[in-house]
Coordinates of C-alpha atoms in Angstrom, one line a residue:
M1 CA 0.0 0.0 0.0
K2 CA 2.9 2.4 0.9
M3 CA 4.6 1.5 -2.3
E4 CA 1.4 2.2 -4.3
N5 CA 1.0 5.6 -2.6
H6 CA 4.6 6.4 -3.3
N7 CA 4.1 5.6 -7.0
I8 CA 1.0 7.7 -7.2
S9 CA 2.8 10.6 -5.5
L10 CA 5.8 10.2 -7.9
F11 CA 3.5 10.1 -10.9
K12 CA 1.8 13.4 -9.7
R13 CA 5.1 15.1 -9.4
L14 CA 6.3 13.9 -12.8
N15 CA 2.9 14.9 -14.3
M16 CA 3.2 18.4 -12.8
Q17 CA 6.8 18.8 -14.0
R18 CA 5.6 17.8 -17.5
F19 CA 3.3 20.8 -17.7
K20 CA 5.2 23.2 -15.5
P21 CA 6.7 25.9 -17.8
I22 CA 10.4 26.5 -17.5
Y23 CA 11.6 30.1 -16.9
W24 CA 13.8 30.2 -20.1
Q25 CA 10.7 29.5 -22.2
Y26 CA 9.1 32.7 -20.8
Y27 CA 12.1 34.7 -21.7
L28 CA 12.1 33.2 -25.2
L29 CA 8.5 34.2 -25.6
F30 CA 9.3 37.7 -24.4
F31 CA 12.0 37.9 -27.0
L32 CA 9.6 36.7 -29.7
N33 CA 7.0 39.2 -28.6
A34 CA 9.5 42.1 -28.7
L35 CA 10.6 40.9 -32.2
I36 CA 7.0 40.9 -33.4
I37 CA 6.6 44.5 -32.2
F38 CA 9.7 45.7 -33.9
I39 CA 10.1 43.5 -37.0
L40 CA 8.1 46.0 -39.2
I41 CA 9.8 49.0 -37.6
F42 CA 13.2 47.5 -38.2
R43 CA 12.4 47.4 -41.9
Q44 CA 11.7 51.1 -42.1
G45 CA 14.1 53.0 -39.8
I46 CA 13.0 55.6 -37.3
I47 CA 9.3 56.4 -37.5
C48 CA 8.8 59.8 -36.2
G49 CA 6.1 60.2 -33.5
W50 CA 4.7 63.3 -31.8
D51 CA 7.5 63.9 -29.3
L52 CA 10.3 62.0 -31.0
Q53 CA 12.2 65.0 -32.3
F54 CA 12.3 66.5 -28.8
H55 CA 13.9 63.4 -27.4
L56 CA 16.2 62.8 -30.4
N57 CA 17.6 66.3 -29.7
R58 CA 18.2 65.4 -26.1
I59 CA 20.0 62.2 -27.1
E60 CA 22.1 64.1 -29.6
E61 CA 23.0 66.8 -27.0
L62 CA 24.2 64.1 -24.7
H63 CA 26.0 62.4 -27.5
Y64 CA 28.0 65.5 -28.5
S65 CA 28.7 66.2 -24.8
L66 CA 30.2 62.8 -24.3
L67 CA 32.3 63.3 -27.5
S68 CA 33.5 66.5 -26.0
G69 CA 34.8 64.6 -23.0
H70 CA 32.0 65.6 -20.5
L71 CA 29.7 63.2 -18.7
L72 CA 26.9 65.8 -18.2
A73 CA 24.8 67.1 -21.0
S74 CA 25.4 70.6 -22.4
N75 CA 22.7 73.2 -22.2
G76 CA 21.4 73.4 -25.7
S77 CA 24.6 74.5 -27.5
F78 CA 24.6 71.5 -29.9
T79 CA 20.8 70.9 -30.4
F80 CA 17.4 72.5 -30.2
S81 CA 18.4 74.9 -33.0
K82 CA 21.6 75.9 -31.1
I83 CA 20.0 78.7 -29.1
G84 CA 21.0 77.6 -25.6
L85 CA 17.7 76.1 -24.6
A86 CA 18.4 74.6 -21.2
V87 CA 16.3 71.4 -21.5
S88 CA 19.1 69.4 -19.8
T89 CA 18.7 71.5 -16.6
F90 CA 15.0 70.9 -16.3
Y91 CA 14.5 67.5 -17.8
P92 CA 16.5 64.4 -16.4
Y93 CA 18.4 62.4 -18.9
L94 CA 19.9 59.5 -16.9
F95 CA 18.4 56.8 -19.1
L96 CA 19.3 58.4 -22.3
Y97 CA 23.0 57.4 -21.9
P98 CA 22.6 54.0 -23.5
F99 CA 21.0 55.7 -26.6
A100 CA 23.8 58.4 -26.7
I101 CA 26.6 55.8 -26.3
M102 CA 25.2 53.4 -28.9
R103 CA 24.7 56.4 -31.2
S104 CA 28.4 57.1 -30.9
L105 CA 29.3 53.6 -31.9
I106 CA 27.1 52.8 -34.9
N107 CA 24.6 54.2 -37.4
P108 CA 22.4 56.5 -35.3
V109 CA 19.1 55.2 -36.9
I110 CA 20.2 51.6 -36.1
A111 CA 21.3 52.7 -32.6
Y112 CA 18.0 54.2 -31.7
N113 CA 16.0 51.1 -32.8
V114 CA 18.3 48.6 -31.2
C115 CA 18.2 50.5 -27.9
L116 CA 14.4 50.7 -28.1
F117 CA 14.1 47.0 -28.8
F118 CA 16.2 46.0 -25.8
L119 CA 14.3 48.5 -23.6
T120 CA 11.1 46.8 -24.6
L121 CA 12.5 43.4 -23.9
L122 CA 13.7 44.7 -20.5
S123 CA 10.1 45.9 -19.8
F124 CA 8.8 42.4 -20.4
I125 CA 11.3 40.9 -18.0
V126 CA 10.9 43.6 -15.3
S127 CA 7.1 43.2 -15.3
Y128 CA 7.4 39.5 -15.1
K129 CA 9.9 39.5 -12.2
A130 CA 8.1 42.2 -10.3
I131 CA 4.6 40.6 -10.3
N132 CA 6.0 37.2 -9.4
N133 CA 7.5 38.8 -6.3
F134 CA 4.3 40.5 -5.1
P135 CA 3.7 39.4 -1.5
S136 CA 0.6 37.6 -0.2
Q137 CA -1.3 37.0 -3.5
N138 CA -3.0 33.9 -2.0
R139 CA -2.3 32.0 -5.2
H140 CA 0.4 29.6 -6.4
T141 CA 2.9 31.7 -8.4
E142 CA 6.0 29.6 -8.4
S143 CA 5.4 28.6 -12.0
G144 CA 5.6 32.3 -13.0
D145 CA 2.3 32.1 -14.8
L146 CA 0.8 35.2 -13.1
G147 CA 3.9 37.3 -13.9
F148 CA 3.9 36.0 -17.5
L149 CA 0.3 36.9 -18.1
F150 CA 0.7 40.3 -16.5
S151 CA 3.8 41.1 -18.6
L152 CA 2.0 39.9 -21.7
I153 CA -1.0 42.1 -21.2
Y154 CA 0.8 45.2 -19.7
N155 CA 3.5 45.4 -22.4
N156 CA 1.1 44.8 -25.3
S157 CA -1.4 47.4 -24.0
G158 CA -2.4 50.2 -26.3
Y159 CA -1.1 52.8 -23.8
L160 CA 2.4 51.3 -23.4
L161 CA 2.8 50.7 -27.2
L162 CA 1.7 54.3 -27.8
Q163 CA 4.6 55.7 -25.8
F164 CA 7.4 54.4 -28.0
T165 CA 5.5 54.4 -31.3
Q166 CA 3.1 57.2 -32.1
R167 CA 4.2 59.4 -29.1
G168 CA 7.9 58.7 -29.3
D169 CA 8.1 59.5 -25.6
I170 CA 11.0 57.4 -24.3
P171 CA 11.2 58.8 -20.7
E172 CA 7.5 58.2 -20.0
Y173 CA 7.8 54.7 -21.4
I174 CA 10.8 54.1 -19.0
A175 CA 8.7 55.3 -16.1
L176 CA 5.9 52.9 -16.9
I177 CA 8.5 50.1 -17.1
F178 CA 9.4 50.8 -13.5
L179 CA 5.8 51.0 -12.2
P180 CA 5.4 47.2 -11.4
L181 CA 8.7 47.3 -9.5
L182 CA 7.6 50.3 -7.6
L183 CA 4.4 48.7 -6.4
M184 CA 6.2 45.5 -5.6
G185 CA 8.5 47.4 -3.3
L186 CA 5.5 49.3 -1.7
L187 CA 3.5 46.0 -1.1
S188 CA 6.6 44.4 0.4
L189 CA 6.9 47.2 2.9
L190 CA 3.3 46.8 3.9
K191 CA 3.1 43.0 4.0
Q192 CA 6.7 41.7 4.4
P193 CA 8.5 44.5 6.3
N194 CA 11.2 42.0 7.4
S195 CA 12.1 41.4 3.8
K196 CA 14.6 43.7 2.0
K197 CA 12.4 43.9 -1.0
W198 CA 10.8 47.1 0.3
L199 CA 14.0 48.9 -0.7
W200 CA 12.9 48.5 -4.3
M201 CA 10.3 51.2 -3.7
P202 CA 12.7 54.1 -3.0
I203 CA 15.2 52.9 -5.5
T204 CA 12.6 52.6 -8.2
F205 CA 11.1 55.9 -7.4
V206 CA 14.5 57.6 -7.8
F207 CA 14.8 55.9 -11.2
I208 CA 11.4 57.3 -12.1
V209 CA 12.3 60.8 -11.0
Y210 CA 15.5 60.7 -13.2
S211 CA 13.4 59.5 -16.1
H212 CA 10.1 61.5 -16.1
L213 CA 9.1 64.0 -13.4
L214 CA 5.4 64.1 -14.4
S215 CA 5.2 60.3 -14.0
A216 CA 6.8 60.6 -10.6
F217 CA 4.1 63.0 -9.6
I218 CA 1.3 60.8 -10.9
F219 CA 2.8 57.7 -9.3
T220 CA 3.1 59.5 -6.0
L221 CA -0.7 60.0 -6.1
F222 CA -1.0 56.2 -6.7
I223 CA 1.2 55.4 -3.8
I224 CA -0.8 57.7 -1.5
V225 CA -4.1 56.0 -2.5
I226 CA -2.6 52.5 -1.8
L227 CA -1.3 53.7 1.6
C228 CA -4.7 55.2 2.5
L229 CA -6.5 51.9 1.6
N230 CA -4.1 50.0 3.8
Y231 CA -3.6 52.4 6.6
R232 CA -4.6 49.8 9.2
Q233 CA -1.5 47.8 8.3
L234 CA 0.8 50.6 9.1
D235 CA 2.7 50.3 12.4
K236 CA 5.9 52.0 13.8
I237 CA 8.3 49.7 11.9
K238 CA 6.5 50.3 8.6
L239 CA 6.2 54.0 9.2
K240 CA 9.9 54.2 10.0
K241 CA 10.7 52.4 6.7
L242 CA 8.3 54.8 4.8
L243 CA 10.2 57.7 6.4
L244 CA 13.5 56.2 5.5
S245 CA 12.3 55.7 1.9
G246 CA 11.4 59.4 1.8
V247 CA 14.9 60.3 3.0
I248 CA 16.5 58.0 0.4
I249 CA 14.4 59.5 -2.4
L250 CA 15.1 63.1 -1.3
G251 CA 18.8 62.5 -0.9
C252 CA 19.2 60.8 -4.2
T253 CA 17.1 63.3 -6.1
L254 CA 18.5 66.4 -4.4
P255 CA 20.9 67.3 -7.2
I256 CA 18.2 67.6 -9.9
T257 CA 15.7 69.1 -7.4
L258 CA 18.1 71.9 -6.3
N259 CA 19.2 72.5 -9.9
I260 CA 15.6 73.1 -11.0
I261 CA 14.6 75.2 -8.0
I262 CA 17.7 77.4 -8.1
S263 CA 17.5 77.8 -11.9
N264 CA 13.8 78.6 -11.8
H265 CA 14.3 81.0 -8.9
N266 CA 17.0 83.0 -10.7
N267 CA 15.0 83.2 -13.9
K268 CA 11.4 82.0 -14.2
I269 CA 11.0 79.6 -17.2
V270 CA 8.2 78.7 -19.5
A271 CA 6.6 75.6 -18.2
P272 CA 5.7 72.9 -20.7
I273 CA 2.8 74.3 -22.6
V274 CA -0.6 72.6 -23.0
P275 CA -2.6 73.8 -26.0
D276 CA -5.9 73.7 -24.1
T277 CA -7.5 73.3 -20.6
L278 CA -7.5 70.1 -18.7
Q279 CA -11.2 69.6 -19.3
N280 CA -10.8 69.9 -23.0
E281 CA -7.7 67.7 -23.1
A282 CA -9.5 64.9 -21.2
L283 CA -10.9 62.1 -23.4
K284 CA -14.5 61.7 -24.3
S285 CA -15.7 58.5 -22.7
N286 CA -17.4 57.2 -25.8
D287 CA -14.3 58.0 -27.9
L288 CA -12.1 56.1 -25.4
L289 CA -14.4 53.1 -25.7
I290 CA -14.7 53.1 -29.5
N291 CA -11.0 53.8 -30.2
S292 CA -10.0 51.1 -27.7
L293 CA -12.3 48.6 -29.3
A294 CA -10.9 49.5 -32.7
N295 CA -7.3 49.2 -31.4
L296 CA -6.7 52.6 -33.0
V297 CA -3.3 54.0 -33.5
P298 CA -3.9 57.5 -32.2
G299 CA -3.7 60.4 -34.6
P300 CA -4.9 63.5 -32.7
L301 CA -4.3 63.6 -28.9
S302 CA -8.0 63.2 -28.4
T303 CA -7.8 59.6 -29.7
V304 CA -5.4 58.1 -27.1
N305 CA -6.9 54.9 -25.9
L306 CA -6.4 51.7 -23.9
G307 CA -6.1 49.3 -26.8
F308 CA -8.2 46.3 -27.6
V309 CA -6.3 43.9 -25.3
V310 CA -6.7 46.0 -22.1
L311 CA -10.4 46.9 -23.0
I312 CA -11.3 43.2 -23.1
C313 CA -9.3 42.7 -19.9
T314 CA -11.3 45.5 -18.3
F315 CA -14.6 43.6 -18.9
I316 CA -13.0 40.3 -17.6
S317 CA -11.9 42.1 -14.5
L318 CA -15.3 43.7 -13.8
F319 CA -17.3 40.6 -14.3
I320 CA -15.3 38.5 -11.9
L321 CA -14.7 41.2 -9.3
R322 CA -15.8 39.1 -6.3
G323 CA -13.1 36.5 -6.8
Y324 CA -10.2 38.8 -6.1
N325 CA -8.0 39.0 -3.1
S326 CA -7.9 42.3 -1.2
L327 CA -5.2 43.7 -3.5
G328 CA -7.1 42.7 -6.6
R329 CA -10.2 44.5 -5.3
Q330 CA -8.3 47.6 -4.4
L331 CA -6.6 47.7 -7.9
A332 CA -9.9 47.2 -9.6
V333 CA -11.4 50.2 -7.9
I334 CA -8.2 52.3 -8.5
G335 CA -8.1 51.2 -12.2
L336 CA -11.8 52.1 -12.7
F337 CA -11.3 55.5 -11.1
A338 CA -8.1 56.1 -13.2
L339 CA -10.2 55.4 -16.3
I340 CA -12.7 58.1 -15.2
L341 CA -9.9 60.5 -14.4
S342 CA -8.7 60.2 -18.0
T343 CA -12.1 61.3 -19.4
N344 CA -14.1 64.5 -19.2
L345 CA -16.6 62.7 -16.9
F346 CA -14.3 64.0 -14.2
P347 CA -14.7 67.7 -13.5
W348 CA -11.2 68.7 -14.4
F349 CA -12.2 72.4 -14.7
I350 CA -12.2 72.6 -10.9
F351 CA -8.4 71.7 -10.9
Q352 CA -7.3 73.9 -13.7
H353 CA -5.6 76.4 -11.4
T354 CA -4.2 73.9 -8.9
P355 CA -0.9 71.9 -8.9
L356 CA -2.7 69.1 -10.8
H357 CA -2.7 71.2 -14.0
I358 CA 1.0 70.2 -14.5
I359 CA -0.1 66.7 -15.7
Q360 CA -1.1 68.5 -19.0
F361 CA -3.2 65.6 -20.3
P362 CA -5.6 63.7 -18.0
W363 CA -5.2 60.6 -20.2
R364 CA -1.9 60.1 -18.5
F365 CA -3.9 58.3 -15.9
L366 CA -4.4 55.5 -18.4
G367 CA -0.9 54.3 -17.4
I368 CA -2.2 53.6 -13.8
A369 CA -5.5 52.1 -15.2
T370 CA -3.5 49.8 -17.6
F371 CA -1.4 48.5 -14.7
C372 CA -4.4 47.8 -12.4
I373 CA -6.4 46.1 -15.2
A374 CA -3.5 44.0 -16.4
Y375 CA -2.9 42.7 -12.8
D376 CA -6.5 41.9 -12.2
A377 CA -7.0 40.2 -15.6
S378 CA -3.9 38.1 -15.2
W379 CA -5.0 37.1 -11.7
V380 CA -8.4 36.0 -13.1
L381 CA -6.9 34.2 -16.1
Q382 CA -4.2 32.3 -14.3
P383 CA -6.3 29.3 -13.3
L384 CA -7.3 28.8 -16.9
I385 CA -3.8 28.1 -18.1
N386 CA -3.6 24.7 -16.4
K387 CA -5.5 23.6 -19.5
R388 CA -3.3 22.4 -22.4
G389 CA -2.5 25.1 -24.9
I390 CA -4.5 27.9 -23.3
L391 CA -1.4 29.9 -22.3
F392 CA 0.1 29.7 -25.8
L393 CA -3.3 30.5 -27.4
I394 CA -3.4 33.7 -25.3
F395 CA 0.1 34.6 -26.3
I396 CA -0.6 34.1 -30.0
T397 CA -3.9 36.0 -29.9
I398 CA -2.4 39.0 -28.1
N399 CA 0.6 39.1 -30.5
F400 CA -1.7 39.0 -33.5
I401 CA -3.5 42.1 -32.1
T402 CA -0.2 43.8 -31.4
F403 CA 1.2 43.0 -34.9
N404 CA -1.9 44.5 -36.5
Y405 CA -1.4 47.7 -34.3
I406 CA 2.2 48.0 -35.4
H407 CA 1.3 47.5 -39.0
N408 CA -1.2 50.3 -38.8
Y409 CA 1.4 52.5 -37.1
V410 CA 4.0 51.8 -39.7
H411 CA 1.5 52.8 -42.5
N412 CA 0.1 55.8 -40.6
G413 CA 1.8 58.4 -42.8
N414 CA 4.4 59.4 -40.3
Q415 CA 7.7 60.8 -41.4
I416 CA 10.3 58.0 -41.7
I417 CA 14.1 58.4 -41.4
A418 CA 15.7 55.5 -43.3
Y419 CA 19.0 53.9 -42.3
K420 CA 20.9 55.7 -45.0
Q421 CA 19.4 59.1 -44.4
I422 CA 22.1 60.2 -41.9
R423 CA 21.9 63.8 -42.9
Q424 CA 18.1 63.8 -42.4
Y425 CA 18.6 62.3 -39.0
R426 CA 21.2 64.9 -38.0
K427 CA 18.8 67.7 -39.1
M428 CA 15.9 66.2 -37.2
A429 CA 18.0 65.5 -34.1
T430 CA 19.5 69.1 -33.8
D431 CA 17.0 71.5 -35.2
A432 CA 14.0 71.1 -32.9
V433 CA 11.9 74.2 -32.4
Y434 CA 10.5 74.5 -28.8
T435 CA 9.6 77.2 -26.4
D436 CA 9.3 75.0 -23.4
Y437 CA 11.9 75.9 -20.7
M438 CA 12.8 79.2 -22.3
P439 CA 13.2 82.2 -20.0
E440 CA 9.6 83.4 -19.3
Q441 CA 10.2 86.9 -20.6
T442 CA 11.1 85.6 -24.0
L443 CA 7.4 85.0 -24.8
T444 CA 6.2 88.2 -23.1
G445 CA 3.1 89.5 -25.0
M446 CA 2.8 86.2 -27.1
D447 CA 0.2 83.5 -26.9
K448 CA 2.2 80.6 -25.5
A449 CA -0.1 78.0 -26.9
T450 CA 0.2 79.5 -30.4
Y451 CA 3.9 80.0 -30.5
F452 CA 5.2 76.9 -28.6
R453 CA 6.4 75.2 -31.8
K454 CA 6.7 78.2 -34.1
K455 CA 10.0 79.6 -35.2
S456 CA 10.9 83.0 -33.9
D457 CA 13.9 85.2 -34.8
I458 CA 15.9 83.4 -32.2
H459 CA 15.3 80.0 -33.9
R460 CA 16.1 81.7 -37.3
H461 CA 19.4 82.9 -35.8
V462 CA 18.6 86.6 -36.4
A463 CA 21.1 88.8 -34.5
V464 CA 20.7 92.6 -34.0
I465 CA 24.0 94.3 -34.7
N466 CA 24.1 98.0 -33.8
G467 CA 20.3 98.2 -34.3
H468 CA 20.2 96.3 -37.6
K469 CA 18.8 92.7 -38.0
V470 CA 21.3 90.3 -39.5
K471 CA 20.7 86.6 -40.2
L472 CA 23.5 84.4 -39.1
F473 CA 24.3 81.4 -41.3
Q474 CA 25.2 78.0 -40.0
Q475 CA 28.9 78.5 -40.8
Q476 CA 28.9 81.5 -38.6
I477 CA 27.7 79.5 -35.5
K478 CA 30.1 77.0 -34.0
P479 CA 28.8 75.1 -30.9
G480 CA 30.9 73.6 -28.2
Y481 CA 30.3 72.2 -24.7
N482 CA 28.3 74.9 -22.9
R483 CA 29.5 77.5 -25.3
I484 CA 28.7 78.9 -28.7
S485 CA 31.1 80.9 -30.9
Y486 CA 29.7 83.4 -33.4
T487 CA 31.6 84.9 -36.4
L488 CA 30.1 88.4 -36.5
T489 CA 30.5 90.7 -39.6
S490 CA 29.4 94.2 -40.5
L491 CA 30.9 95.5 -37.2
K492 CA 32.2 99.0 -36.6
P493 CA 35.9 98.9 -35.8
D494 CA 37.4 100.9 -32.9
R495 CA 34.1 101.8 -31.3
I496 CA 31.6 100.1 -29.0
N497 CA 29.3 97.7 -30.8
Y498 CA 26.1 96.4 -29.3
V499 CA 25.0 93.0 -30.5
T500 CA 21.9 91.1 -29.4
L501 CA 22.6 87.4 -30.2
P502 CA 20.0 84.7 -30.9
L503 CA 21.0 83.0 -27.7
L504 CA 18.9 82.5 -24.6
N505 CA 20.3 83.8 -21.4
Y506 CA 19.2 82.5 -18.0
G507 CA 21.1 85.1 -16.2
N508 CA 24.6 83.6 -16.1
N509 CA 25.9 83.8 -19.7
H510 CA 29.4 85.4 -19.9
A511 CA 32.0 86.1 -22.5
S512 CA 35.8 86.3 -22.7
H513 CA 37.8 89.2 -21.4
G514 CA 36.9 92.6 -23.0
I515 CA 33.4 91.6 -23.9
T516 CA 30.4 92.4 -21.6
A517 CA 27.5 90.1 -21.7
K518 CA 24.1 90.6 -20.1
Q519 CA 20.5 89.4 -20.3
T520 CA 18.1 91.5 -22.3
S521 CA 14.5 92.1 -21.3
R522 CA 13.5 89.4 -23.7
G523 CA 15.7 86.7 -22.1
T524 CA 18.4 86.8 -24.8
T525 CA 22.1 87.7 -24.7
M526 CA 23.4 91.2 -25.5
I527 CA 27.1 91.8 -25.8
A528 CA 29.1 95.1 -25.9
F529 CA 32.7 95.2 -27.2
I530 CA 35.2 97.2 -29.3
P531 CA 36.3 95.2 -32.3
K532 CA 39.6 95.9 -34.1
S533 CA 38.0 95.1 -37.5
D534 CA 34.6 94.7 -39.1
K535 CA 34.7 90.9 -38.4
Q536 CA 35.3 89.1 -35.1
V537 CA 34.7 85.8 -33.5
V538 CA 32.9 86.0 -30.2
T539 CA 32.4 83.1 -27.8
I540 CA 29.6 83.0 -25.2
Y541 CA 29.8 80.6 -22.3
L542 CA 26.4 79.3 -21.1
H543 CA 25.3 79.1 -17.5

């Protein structure tokens, strides 16, 4: 009898091992999924999305700074039309280093796509590992099925795909990659305070701050809601660790925080401009539903959506709400509320003149909604994959939907930079026209929403030499690390010349000995000097 029981037990173990997925198979499927996403993109080159030029200019600024022998990015001397736009001061660029380094080694178009491919693959793996390490899920997760399903849904969602395709917003995409890891650290603090996994919360939050400040703000609201829903679990030990997390975050982000505060105190800057009010930028609920159902690649900002996969998962989650554990129920409520926040059903007009207006677009809450829905749906679907072939069927179905989305994106009429068009890439990656982060007085008397991407005389490199406007040509402008040299002509020898350069001044620009530089009332740079001839090279050092 004992021998029989032993044989039955052995058979059960062998039978379970037969159907238990091996971890490397998941990684192989993640690689295949990433390849399906990028195979059509790889054939084209760089497909230009809404914000791509902005971030290509940031990558190129960092690239030229590294070539100049400096680890930190210059302040708009190489890119953004070479007008000294201090984007690097106000927008963190830590996670752009791989793009800049790779761009220095190989064809820049290939470099961008290769980095984006591995970033997407990393997103699959981070999501998978983070969810499998969630504490107290009251469900068997050793097989990795829950993490695999979550990673599959989350990374094939319409909102995440949007970030690196039609939006071309690498930093916000990176922030969303870290979101599962952030919540894993927070839940570990609440439910497993003796485990060191809670340290992932402050570490991940620091990474998010150095990637995308607006996402850090939105994720902070998410953390606060989770803490409020679980306030009964907080004790002295957990509160101390929360306080320690805050100290770690403040300490590690102090350099960028102080830099922004001091720079903005000395000279107020133009905050990132939103074309319309929060209420008008919020999505219409019927549009969100219809565009998600159609798995639409957004054209206008008003067509941003969840994507078909997450929409279906939303219905799955709502229908089986009672079967969740406490975390699942909390995330279901938060996810539903985040969906409402992304639409004009929420009275955003009340918050137009509050700190919440910095989010610019209420549909940014779709990132939180996507995360919550993906977790709940994967928790509901996990028991089904014990049946033969169900897991692989889900994988194939989702990838067919994603492949169709990418096909539509590739043929959406966006500008494409082919692999051989290096000159076009360099122009795109250095000549961006933006007014965000300019000195505030530069746009005095102008409608900021109208002019935020329109060329002004500064972008056209029009100088004012002794009261006369003179256009400077590219060969007259030589950028360097935190400096720009101008070859000025039509000067008056042996007398004081006053020249207003097409160069932004945040209050600290200076020139070499014998040349006085000061900030004009329009936030540009005026110099006064006595040339010995009608032509002279003048170098201005940026703040």
